[in-house]
Amino acid sequence: MTGNLYRGQAGLPFSSTLRVYEPLDAFPQEQRKAIQAAGAHTASRAAVENAELLASLGRITRPGGDPFPTGRTDLVRVTAAPAAQPGETTDGDGGPEAEPELLYCPSQLVLRAGLAANALMEGIHGPLAELLIPEEQRDRHQERIDLVKARDGSTRVHTRASTWGIPFSWFSLFMESDHKDVVEAAGRIVTVRVWASITDALERARYAVANLALAAPDLDMLDDLAQLTEWLEQFHVESMIELDYGSVADKVYPDDSPTDIRLGIECLAEGDMTGAAAAYRRLASRWIPIRQLARAS
């Protein structure tokens, strides 16, 4: 059953994520043992995705209507450092490579749920807000957030999520040559994960910000990229960043969006409006139909 949930996403909206994985010594000393233990108990990536999905569905149907995570457990995703990626299996002398350093991405569901609730409440007021998330539940969850902050001493959120499509600004962090994992099952693509070092991602983001600031200062994507750059600058220099397409991958992959974003920015920088418009049309034809599904009946 859980495998089917993971593969089919239980009919839920397409959800994509951007995750930063850090080395263990990037975390506060008091967190390291718990993070390392949680990572060691991870059977597989699919098991983590199943557990997170099942937990979210369980919160929706929880007696009392409290949709927030309690924070009693927190899932941790684990991957290997860049030097351990495929194609780099020996050291400089041709001998066996040293044990790869592991990188960790805690789910931080308590913090993320609080941020998501605040964003939702910004656009909803009055009786509807109370109906969606009663004030008593919001206050109770704020107590959980305060406990997490007091315990961990860090408010860096390692994960960003998007439903019904991937923000164009995210694609600026990646290139077509970056490492990809294509996960397939039962004749369909379950997800595609694209990886880059955080130094490469920051270099690409800063390049995009610099060029858009000169060529298209009024573009909404410029603000998104500036915020994305500030977010990435919080993390350890040896971190990796992962774009996880989620189930939308089956609708769009193979995907040339990183290339189209790069070409579009280059065209804007060179004053080639025709080339920039062509890149945008390719992006729009790929992603607007996905976003329209959010309003489909």
PDB file of C-alpha atoms in Angstrom:
ATOM      1  CA  MET A   1       0.000   0.000   0.000  1.00  0.00           C
ATOM      2  CA  THR A   2       2.698   2.494   0.936  1.00  0.00           C
ATOM      3  CA  GLY A   3       4.533   1.851  -2.303  1.00  0.00           C
ATOM      4  CA  ASN A   4       1.374   2.645  -4.238  1.00  0.00           C
ATOM      5  CA  LEU A   5       0.937   5.820  -2.220  1.00  0.00           C
ATOM      6  CA  TYR A   6       4.455   6.924  -3.095  1.00  0.00           C
ATOM      7  CA  ARG A   7       4.095   6.124  -6.778  1.00  0.00           C
ATOM      8  CA  GLY A   8       0.674   7.669  -7.199  1.00  0.00           C
ATOM      9  CA  GLN A   9       0.961  10.481  -4.644  1.00  0.00           C
ATOM     10  CA  ALA A  10      -2.557   9.482  -3.549  1.00  0.00           C
ATOM     11  CA  GLY A  11      -4.137  11.841  -6.088  1.00  0.00           C
ATOM     12  CA  LEU A  12      -2.621  14.867  -4.356  1.00  0.00           C
ATOM     13  CA  PRO A  13      -1.519  18.058  -6.171  1.00  0.00           C
ATOM     14  CA  PHE A  14       1.833  17.931  -7.927  1.00  0.00           C
ATOM     15  CA  SER A  15       4.435  18.971  -5.370  1.00  0.00           C
ATOM     16  CA  SER A  16       8.087  19.764  -6.104  1.00  0.00           C
ATOM     17  CA  THR A  17      10.854  20.578  -3.645  1.00  0.00           C
ATOM     18  CA  LEU A  18      14.211  22.308  -3.458  1.00  0.00           C
ATOM     19  CA  ARG A  19      16.424  20.856  -0.711  1.00  0.00           C
ATOM     20  CA  VAL A  20      19.831  21.739   0.707  1.00  0.00           C
ATOM     21  CA  TYR A  21      21.972  18.919   2.139  1.00  0.00           C
ATOM     22  CA  GLU A  22      24.730  19.942   4.573  1.00  0.00           C
ATOM     23  CA  PRO A  23      27.678  18.114   6.153  1.00  0.00           C
ATOM     24  CA  LEU A  24      27.125  17.063   9.745  1.00  0.00           C
ATOM     25  CA  ASP A  25      29.501  19.655  11.193  1.00  0.00           C
ATOM     26  CA  ALA A  26      27.331  22.443   9.711  1.00  0.00           C
ATOM     27  CA  PHE A  27      24.662  21.677  12.311  1.00  0.00           C
ATOM     28  CA  PRO A  28      24.808  22.813  15.951  1.00  0.00           C
ATOM     29  CA  GLN A  29      26.693  20.340  18.144  1.00  0.00           C
ATOM     30  CA  GLU A  30      23.572  19.400  20.116  1.00  0.00           C
ATOM     31  CA  GLN A  31      21.681  18.407  16.940  1.00  0.00           C
ATOM     32  CA  ARG A  32      24.323  16.216  15.310  1.00  0.00           C
ATOM     33  CA  LYS A  33      23.731  12.987  17.182  1.00  0.00           C
ATOM     34  CA  ALA A  34      19.961  13.053  16.507  1.00  0.00           C
ATOM     35  CA  ILE A  35      20.428  13.931  12.833  1.00  0.00           C
ATOM     36  CA  GLN A  36      23.041  11.228  12.335  1.00  0.00           C
ATOM     37  CA  ALA A  37      20.852   8.635  14.082  1.00  0.00           C
ATOM     38  CA  ALA A  38      17.788   9.564  12.035  1.00  0.00           C
ATOM     39  CA  GLY A  39      19.823   9.349   8.835  1.00  0.00           C
ATOM     40  CA  ALA A  40      21.213   5.956   9.807  1.00  0.00           C
ATOM     41  CA  HIS A  41      17.689   4.576  10.235  1.00  0.00           C
ATOM     42  CA  THR A  42      16.692   5.651   6.699  1.00  0.00           C
ATOM     43  CA  ALA A  43      16.078   2.410   4.778  1.00  0.00           C
ATOM     44  CA  SER A  44      15.705   4.051   1.357  1.00  0.00           C
ATOM     45  CA  ARG A  45      14.700   7.296  -0.254  1.00  0.00           C
ATOM     46  CA  ALA A  46      11.333   5.810  -1.215  1.00  0.00           C
ATOM     47  CA  ALA A  47      10.756   4.856   2.427  1.00  0.00           C
ATOM     48  CA  VAL A  48      11.317   8.461   3.512  1.00  0.00           C
ATOM     49  CA  GLU A  49       8.904   9.778   0.883  1.00  0.00           C
ATOM     50  CA  ASN A  50       6.301   7.189   1.904  1.00  0.00           C
ATOM     51  CA  ALA A  51       6.652   8.030   5.584  1.00  0.00           C
ATOM     52  CA  GLU A  52       6.314  11.766   4.959  1.00  0.00           C
ATOM     53  CA  LEU A  53       3.273  11.310   2.735  1.00  0.00           C
ATOM     54  CA  LEU A  54       1.545   8.944   5.152  1.00  0.00           C
ATOM     55  CA  ALA A  55       2.216  11.325   8.038  1.00  0.00           C
ATOM     56  CA  SER A  56       0.682  14.252   6.137  1.00  0.00           C
ATOM     57  CA  LEU A  57      -2.409  12.232   5.263  1.00  0.00           C
ATOM     58  CA  GLY A  58      -2.672  11.154   8.901  1.00  0.00           C
ATOM     59  CA  ARG A  59      -2.633  14.764  10.106  1.00  0.00           C
ATOM     60  CA  ILE A  60      -5.508  15.653   7.786  1.00  0.00           C
ATOM     61  CA  THR A  61      -7.706  12.979   9.351  1.00  0.00           C
ATOM     62  CA  ARG A  62      -6.463  13.411  12.946  1.00  0.00           C
ATOM     63  CA  PRO A  63      -9.254  13.685  15.573  1.00  0.00           C
ATOM     64  CA  GLY A  64      -9.693  17.272  16.702  1.00  0.00           C
ATOM     65  CA  GLY A  65      -8.758  18.707  13.324  1.00  0.00           C
ATOM     66  CA  ASP A  66      -5.209  19.805  14.220  1.00  0.00           C
ATOM     67  CA  PRO A  67      -3.303  19.667  10.879  1.00  0.00           C
ATOM     68  CA  PHE A  68       0.120  20.564  12.298  1.00  0.00           C
ATOM     69  CA  PRO A  69       3.030  18.139  12.872  1.00  0.00           C
ATOM     70  CA  THR A  70       3.853  17.576  16.524  1.00  0.00           C
ATOM     71  CA  GLY A  71       7.631  17.484  16.113  1.00  0.00           C
ATOM     72  CA  ARG A  72       8.046  14.239  18.048  1.00  0.00           C
ATOM     73  CA  THR A  73       9.901  12.797  15.066  1.00  0.00           C
ATOM     74  CA  ASP A  74      11.612  14.440  12.127  1.00  0.00           C
ATOM     75  CA  LEU A  75      12.607  12.623   8.965  1.00  0.00           C
ATOM     76  CA  VAL A  76      16.114  13.130   7.610  1.00  0.00           C
ATOM     77  CA  ARG A  77      17.219  12.593   4.004  1.00  0.00           C
ATOM     78  CA  VAL A  78      20.817  11.568   3.398  1.00  0.00           C
ATOM     79  CA  THR A  79      23.085  11.699   0.355  1.00  0.00           C
ATOM     80  CA  ALA A  80      26.806  11.509  -0.403  1.00  0.00           C
ATOM     81  CA  ALA A  81      29.119  14.485  -0.815  1.00  0.00           C
ATOM     82  CA  PRO A  82      29.861  15.649  -4.401  1.00  0.00           C
ATOM     83  CA  ALA A  83      33.162  13.709  -4.598  1.00  0.00           C
ATOM     84  CA  ALA A  84      31.240  10.463  -4.199  1.00  0.00           C
ATOM     85  CA  GLN A  85      28.936  11.018  -7.146  1.00  0.00           C
ATOM     86  CA  PRO A  86      28.976   8.513 -10.041  1.00  0.00           C
ATOM     87  CA  GLY A  87      32.093   8.659 -12.205  1.00  0.00           C
ATOM     88  CA  GLU A  88      34.507   9.439  -9.331  1.00  0.00           C
ATOM     89  CA  THR A  89      35.332   6.080  -7.844  1.00  0.00           C
ATOM     90  CA  THR A  90      39.089   6.316  -7.245  1.00  0.00           C
ATOM     91  CA  ASP A  91      41.488   8.675  -5.534  1.00  0.00           C
ATOM     92  CA  GLY A  92      44.337  10.540  -7.229  1.00  0.00           C
ATOM     93  CA  ASP A  93      46.635   7.501  -7.049  1.00  0.00           C
ATOM     94  CA  GLY A  94      44.125   5.179  -8.676  1.00  0.00           C
ATOM     95  CA  GLY A  95      43.353   3.396  -5.398  1.00  0.00           C
ATOM     96  CA  PRO A  96      39.985   2.991  -3.685  1.00  0.00           C
ATOM     97  CA  GLU A  97      38.311   6.272  -2.825  1.00  0.00           C
ATOM     98  CA  ALA A  98      38.035   7.303   0.812  1.00  0.00           C
ATOM     99  CA  GLU A  99      34.752   6.811   2.623  1.00  0.00           C
ATOM    100  CA  PRO A 100      32.381   9.480   1.230  1.00  0.00           C
ATOM    101  CA  GLU A 101      31.170  12.224   3.539  1.00  0.00           C
ATOM    102  CA  LEU A 102      27.445  12.126   4.116  1.00  0.00           C
ATOM    103  CA  LEU A 103      25.219  15.163   3.765  1.00  0.00           C
ATOM    104  CA  TYR A 104      21.943  15.617   5.631  1.00  0.00           C
ATOM    105  CA  CYS A 105      18.653  17.395   4.993  1.00  0.00           C
ATOM    106  CA  PRO A 106      16.243  17.390   7.965  1.00  0.00           C
ATOM    107  CA  SER A 107      12.555  17.764   7.072  1.00  0.00           C
ATOM    108  CA  GLN A 108      11.917  20.437   9.755  1.00  0.00           C
ATOM    109  CA  LEU A 109       8.177  19.916   9.440  1.00  0.00           C
ATOM    110  CA  VAL A 110       7.293  22.011  12.493  1.00  0.00           C
ATOM    111  CA  LEU A 111       9.045  25.123  11.164  1.00  0.00           C
ATOM    112  CA  ARG A 112       7.851  24.617   7.598  1.00  0.00           C
ATOM    113  CA  ALA A 113       4.242  24.035   8.654  1.00  0.00           C
ATOM    114  CA  GLY A 114       4.311  27.263  10.630  1.00  0.00           C
ATOM    115  CA  LEU A 115       5.678  29.231   7.674  1.00  0.00           C
ATOM    116  CA  ALA A 116       3.076  27.706   5.345  1.00  0.00           C
ATOM    117  CA  ALA A 117       0.244  28.531   7.752  1.00  0.00           C
ATOM    118  CA  ASN A 118       1.429  32.134   8.081  1.00  0.00           C
ATOM    119  CA  ALA A 119       1.579  32.503   4.304  1.00  0.00           C
ATOM    120  CA  LEU A 120      -1.947  31.098   3.994  1.00  0.00           C
ATOM    121  CA  MET A 121      -3.322  33.377   6.705  1.00  0.00           C
ATOM    122  CA  GLU A 122      -1.850  36.489   5.060  1.00  0.00           C
ATOM    123  CA  GLY A 123      -4.451  36.233   2.309  1.00  0.00           C
ATOM    124  CA  ILE A 124      -7.397  34.955   4.357  1.00  0.00           C
ATOM    125  CA  HIS A 125      -9.178  36.715   7.208  1.00  0.00           C
ATOM    126  CA  GLY A 126     -12.302  36.464   9.331  1.00  0.00           C
ATOM    127  CA  PRO A 127     -14.517  33.381   9.589  1.00  0.00           C
ATOM    128  CA  LEU A 128     -12.831  31.559   6.702  1.00  0.00           C
ATOM    129  CA  ALA A 129      -9.428  31.780   8.394  1.00  0.00           C
ATOM    130  CA  GLU A 130     -10.871  30.413  11.623  1.00  0.00           C
ATOM    131  CA  LEU A 131     -12.571  27.611   9.696  1.00  0.00           C
ATOM    132  CA  LEU A 132      -9.375  26.578   7.880  1.00  0.00           C
ATOM    133  CA  ILE A 133      -7.007  26.757  10.846  1.00  0.00           C
ATOM    134  CA  PRO A 134      -8.617  27.736  14.176  1.00  0.00           C
ATOM    135  CA  GLU A 135      -6.689  30.270  16.233  1.00  0.00           C
ATOM    136  CA  GLU A 136      -6.326  27.787  19.090  1.00  0.00           C
ATOM    137  CA  GLN A 137      -4.469  25.382  16.789  1.00  0.00           C
ATOM    138  CA  ARG A 138      -2.237  28.144  15.430  1.00  0.00           C
ATOM    139  CA  ASP A 139      -1.344  29.213  18.981  1.00  0.00           C
ATOM    140  CA  ARG A 140      -0.589  25.620  19.968  1.00  0.00           C
ATOM    141  CA  HIS A 141       1.673  25.204  16.962  1.00  0.00           C
ATOM    142  CA  GLN A 142       3.476  28.457  17.741  1.00  0.00           C
ATOM    143  CA  GLU A 143       4.425  26.899  21.068  1.00  0.00           C
ATOM    144  CA  ARG A 144       5.958  23.970  19.169  1.00  0.00           C
ATOM    145  CA  ILE A 145       7.908  26.379  16.946  1.00  0.00           C
ATOM    146  CA  ASP A 146       9.230  28.225  19.995  1.00  0.00           C
ATOM    147  CA  LEU A 147      10.370  24.929  21.504  1.00  0.00           C
ATOM    148  CA  VAL A 148      12.182  23.930  18.299  1.00  0.00           C
ATOM    149  CA  LYS A 149      13.945  27.286  18.076  1.00  0.00           C
ATOM    150  CA  ALA A 150      14.950  27.156  21.731  1.00  0.00           C
ATOM    151  CA  ARG A 151      16.226  23.583  21.364  1.00  0.00           C
ATOM    152  CA  ASP A 152      18.027  23.837  18.030  1.00  0.00           C
ATOM    153  CA  GLY A 153      19.115  27.455  18.066  1.00  0.00           C
ATOM    154  CA  SER A 154      18.735  27.603  14.280  1.00  0.00           C
ATOM    155  CA  THR A 155      15.925  28.745  12.008  1.00  0.00           C
ATOM    156  CA  ARG A 156      17.546  27.866   8.678  1.00  0.00           C
ATOM    157  CA  VAL A 157      14.951  25.952   6.679  1.00  0.00           C
ATOM    158  CA  HIS A 158      16.554  23.387   4.384  1.00  0.00           C
ATOM    159  CA  THR A 159      13.527  22.759   2.144  1.00  0.00           C
ATOM    160  CA  ARG A 160      11.362  24.877  -0.135  1.00  0.00           C
ATOM    161  CA  ALA A 161       8.223  23.426  -1.690  1.00  0.00           C
ATOM    162  CA  SER A 162       5.994  24.363  -4.606  1.00  0.00           C
ATOM    163  CA  THR A 163       2.691  22.900  -5.809  1.00  0.00           C
ATOM    164  CA  TRP A 164       1.376  22.751  -9.361  1.00  0.00           C
ATOM    165  CA  GLY A 165       4.664  23.518 -11.034  1.00  0.00           C
ATOM    166  CA  ILE A 166       8.257  24.522 -10.370  1.00  0.00           C
ATOM    167  CA  PRO A 167       9.149  28.230 -10.016  1.00  0.00           C
ATOM    168  CA  PHE A 168      11.233  29.362 -12.974  1.00  0.00           C
ATOM    169  CA  SER A 169      13.811  30.883 -10.617  1.00  0.00           C
ATOM    170  CA  TRP A 170      14.686  27.395  -9.310  1.00  0.00           C
ATOM    171  CA  PHE A 171      15.830  26.293 -12.758  1.00  0.00           C
ATOM    172  CA  SER A 172      18.482  29.025 -12.814  1.00  0.00           C
ATOM    173  CA  LEU A 173      20.426  27.035 -10.185  1.00  0.00           C
ATOM    174  CA  PHE A 174      20.951  24.041 -12.483  1.00  0.00           C
ATOM    175  CA  MET A 175      22.403  23.142 -15.860  1.00  0.00           C
ATOM    176  CA  GLU A 176      21.703  20.321 -18.271  1.00  0.00           C
ATOM    177  CA  SER A 177      25.067  18.725 -17.412  1.00  0.00           C
ATOM    178  CA  ASP A 178      24.264  18.345 -13.683  1.00  0.00           C
ATOM    179  CA  HIS A 179      23.825  14.873 -12.213  1.00  0.00           C
ATOM    180  CA  LYS A 180      20.273  13.498 -12.459  1.00  0.00           C
ATOM    181  CA  ASP A 181      18.453  10.571 -10.893  1.00  0.00           C
ATOM    182  CA  VAL A 182      15.404   9.411 -12.847  1.00  0.00           C
ATOM    183  CA  VAL A 183      13.148   7.229 -10.683  1.00  0.00           C
ATOM    184  CA  GLU A 184      10.749   5.008 -12.601  1.00  0.00           C
ATOM    185  CA  ALA A 185       8.146   2.420 -11.599  1.00  0.00           C
ATOM    186  CA  ALA A 186       5.348   0.595 -13.401  1.00  0.00           C
ATOM    187  CA  GLY A 187       6.149   2.243 -16.719  1.00  0.00           C
ATOM    188  CA  ARG A 188       6.019   5.850 -15.503  1.00  0.00           C
ATOM    189  CA  ILE A 189       8.427   8.401 -14.064  1.00  0.00           C
ATOM    190  CA  VAL A 190       7.938   8.736 -10.305  1.00  0.00           C
ATOM    191  CA  THR A 191      10.292  11.693  -9.998  1.00  0.00           C
ATOM    192  CA  VAL A 192      13.482  13.252 -11.333  1.00  0.00           C
ATOM    193  CA  ARG A 193      16.105  14.650  -8.952  1.00  0.00           C
ATOM    194  CA  VAL A 194      18.761  17.068 -10.189  1.00  0.00           C
ATOM    195  CA  TRP A 195      21.878  17.799  -8.123  1.00  0.00           C
ATOM    196  CA  ALA A 196      24.377  20.654  -7.973  1.00  0.00           C
ATOM    197  CA  SER A 197      26.975  21.845  -5.498  1.00  0.00           C
ATOM    198  CA  ILE A 198      25.872  24.916  -3.583  1.00  0.00           C
ATOM    199  CA  THR A 199      28.876  26.858  -4.897  1.00  0.00           C
ATOM    200  CA  ASP A 200      27.790  26.205  -8.493  1.00  0.00           C
ATOM    201  CA  ALA A 201      24.168  27.045  -7.655  1.00  0.00           C
ATOM    202  CA  LEU A 202      25.165  30.332  -6.016  1.00  0.00           C
ATOM    203  CA  GLU A 203      27.404  31.299  -8.928  1.00  0.00           C
ATOM    204  CA  ARG A 204      24.539  30.670 -11.360  1.00  0.00           C
ATOM    205  CA  ALA A 205      22.021  32.548  -9.205  1.00  0.00           C
ATOM    206  CA  ARG A 206      24.294  35.575  -8.837  1.00  0.00           C
ATOM    207  CA  TYR A 207      24.934  35.596 -12.583  1.00  0.00           C
ATOM    208  CA  ALA A 208      21.184  35.592 -13.226  1.00  0.00           C
ATOM    209  CA  VAL A 209      20.536  38.353 -10.660  1.00  0.00           C
ATOM    210  CA  ALA A 210      23.286  40.562 -12.069  1.00  0.00           C
ATOM    211  CA  ASN A 211      22.050  40.249 -15.641  1.00  0.00           C
ATOM    212  CA  LEU A 212      18.357  40.606 -14.869  1.00  0.00           C
ATOM    213  CA  ALA A 213      19.006  43.644 -12.667  1.00  0.00           C
ATOM    214  CA  LEU A 214      20.497  45.385 -15.706  1.00  0.00           C
ATOM    215  CA  ALA A 215      18.301  44.024 -18.475  1.00  0.00           C
ATOM    216  CA  ALA A 216      14.896  43.470 -16.813  1.00  0.00           C
ATOM    217  CA  PRO A 217      14.760  45.119 -13.357  1.00  0.00           C
ATOM    218  CA  ASP A 218      10.958  44.954 -13.237  1.00  0.00           C
ATOM    219  CA  LEU A 219      10.782  41.191 -13.815  1.00  0.00           C
ATOM    220  CA  ASP A 220       9.161  39.300 -10.920  1.00  0.00           C
ATOM    221  CA  MET A 221      11.738  36.561 -11.329  1.00  0.00           C
ATOM    222  CA  LEU A 222      14.462  38.997 -10.221  1.00  0.00           C
ATOM    223  CA  ASP A 223      12.924  39.297  -6.739  1.00  0.00           C
ATOM    224  CA  ASP A 224      12.524  35.512  -6.563  1.00  0.00           C
ATOM    225  CA  LEU A 225      16.172  35.012  -7.505  1.00  0.00           C
ATOM    226  CA  ALA A 226      17.390  37.590  -4.994  1.00  0.00           C
ATOM    227  CA  GLN A 227      15.501  35.798  -2.201  1.00  0.00           C
ATOM    228  CA  LEU A 228      16.799  32.438  -3.414  1.00  0.00           C
ATOM    229  CA  THR A 229      20.376  33.724  -3.352  1.00  0.00           C
ATOM    230  CA  GLU A 230      20.003  35.045   0.202  1.00  0.00           C
ATOM    231  CA  TRP A 231      18.601  31.672   1.262  1.00  0.00           C
ATOM    232  CA  LEU A 232      21.473  29.679  -0.273  1.00  0.00           C
ATOM    233  CA  GLU A 233      24.065  31.943   1.343  1.00  0.00           C
ATOM    234  CA  GLN A 234      22.990  30.662   4.770  1.00  0.00           C
ATOM    235  CA  PHE A 235      24.383  27.176   4.165  1.00  0.00           C
ATOM    236  CA  HIS A 236      27.748  25.450   4.421  1.00  0.00           C
ATOM    237  CA  VAL A 237      30.035  25.869   1.420  1.00  0.00           C
ATOM    238  CA  GLU A 238      30.290  22.078   0.953  1.00  0.00           C
ATOM    239  CA  SER A 239      26.529  21.597   0.753  1.00  0.00           C
ATOM    240  CA  MET A 240      24.591  20.224  -2.188  1.00  0.00           C
ATOM    241  CA  ILE A 241      21.249  21.338  -3.550  1.00  0.00           C
ATOM    242  CA  GLU A 242      18.613  19.019  -4.981  1.00  0.00           C
ATOM    243  CA  LEU A 243      15.650  19.819  -7.191  1.00  0.00           C
ATOM    244  CA  ASP A 244      13.069  17.067  -6.736  1.00  0.00           C
ATOM    245  CA  TYR A 245      10.436  17.300  -9.469  1.00  0.00           C
ATOM    246  CA  GLY A 246       8.010  14.964  -7.715  1.00  0.00           C
ATOM    247  CA  SER A 247       5.186  13.409  -9.704  1.00  0.00           C
ATOM    248  CA  VAL A 248       5.045  16.335 -12.161  1.00  0.00           C
ATOM    249  CA  ALA A 249       8.144  14.784 -13.759  1.00  0.00           C
ATOM    250  CA  ASP A 250       5.963  12.268 -15.549  1.00  0.00           C
ATOM    251  CA  LYS A 251       4.264  15.166 -17.369  1.00  0.00           C
ATOM    252  CA  VAL A 252       7.320  17.220 -18.371  1.00  0.00           C
ATOM    253  CA  TYR A 253      10.440  15.050 -18.469  1.00  0.00           C
ATOM    254  CA  PRO A 254      12.702  15.179 -20.492  1.00  0.00           C
ATOM    255  CA  ASP A 255      12.747  18.822 -19.436  1.00  0.00           C
ATOM    256  CA  ASP A 256      14.805  21.598 -21.030  1.00  0.00           C
ATOM    257  CA  SER A 257      13.704  24.281 -18.542  1.00  0.00           C
ATOM    258  CA  PRO A 258      17.198  24.947 -17.076  1.00  0.00           C
ATOM    259  CA  THR A 259      18.521  25.494 -20.610  1.00  0.00           C
ATOM    260  CA  ASP A 260      15.592  27.737 -21.578  1.00  0.00           C
ATOM    261  CA  ILE A 261      16.056  29.862 -18.439  1.00  0.00           C
ATOM    262  CA  ARG A 262      19.785  30.251 -19.091  1.00  0.00           C
ATOM    263  CA  LEU A 263      19.253  31.110 -22.767  1.00  0.00           C
ATOM    264  CA  GLY A 264      16.471  33.548 -21.892  1.00  0.00           C
ATOM    265  CA  ILE A 265      18.681  35.415 -19.416  1.00  0.00           C
ATOM    266  CA  GLU A 266      21.600  35.467 -21.858  1.00  0.00           C
ATOM    267  CA  CYS A 267      19.339  36.855 -24.583  1.00  0.00           C
ATOM    268  CA  LEU A 268      18.040  39.595 -22.264  1.00  0.00           C
ATOM    269  CA  ALA A 269      21.604  40.519 -21.320  1.00  0.00           C
ATOM    270  CA  GLU A 270      22.503  40.818 -25.014  1.00  0.00           C
ATOM    271  CA  GLY A 271      19.371  42.783 -25.882  1.00  0.00           C
ATOM    272  CA  ASP A 272      17.995  39.929 -27.984  1.00  0.00           C
ATOM    273  CA  MET A 273      14.288  40.297 -27.181  1.00  0.00           C
ATOM    274  CA  THR A 274      13.286  37.819 -29.902  1.00  0.00           C
ATOM    275  CA  GLY A 275      15.466  35.089 -28.396  1.00  0.00           C
ATOM    276  CA  ALA A 276      14.237  35.884 -24.881  1.00  0.00           C
ATOM    277  CA  ALA A 277      10.608  35.718 -26.016  1.00  0.00           C
ATOM    278  CA  ALA A 278      11.217  32.375 -27.736  1.00  0.00           C
ATOM    279  CA  ALA A 279      12.742  30.923 -24.544  1.00  0.00           C
ATOM    280  CA  TYR A 280       9.764  32.144 -22.523  1.00  0.00           C
ATOM    281  CA  ARG A 281       7.297  30.635 -25.001  1.00  0.00           C
ATOM    282  CA  ARG A 282       8.983  27.258 -24.626  1.00  0.00           C
ATOM    283  CA  LEU A 283       8.755  27.513 -20.843  1.00  0.00           C
ATOM    284  CA  ALA A 284       5.141  28.668 -20.927  1.00  0.00           C
ATOM    285  CA  SER A 285       4.044  25.898 -23.273  1.00  0.00           C
ATOM    286  CA  ARG A 286       5.551  23.362 -20.859  1.00  0.00           C
ATOM    287  CA  TRP A 287       4.437  24.763 -17.495  1.00  0.00           C
ATOM    288  CA  ILE A 288       1.262  26.818 -17.932  1.00  0.00           C
ATOM    289  CA  PRO A 289      -0.850  23.683 -18.636  1.00  0.00           C
ATOM    290  CA  ILE A 290       0.494  22.192 -15.382  1.00  0.00           C
ATOM    291  CA  ARG A 291      -0.414  25.298 -13.387  1.00  0.00           C
ATOM    292  CA  GLN A 292      -3.870  25.385 -14.918  1.00  0.00           C
ATOM    293  CA  LEU A 293      -4.544  21.988 -13.344  1.00  0.00           C
ATOM    294  CA  ALA A 294      -4.740  23.773  -9.980  1.00  0.00           C
ATOM    295  CA  ARG A 295      -8.046  25.309 -11.127  1.00  0.00           C
ATOM    296  CA  ALA A 296      -9.377  22.273 -12.972  1.00  0.00           C
ATOM    297  CA  SER A 297     -12.532  20.630 -11.671  1.00  0.00           C
TER     298      SER A 297
END
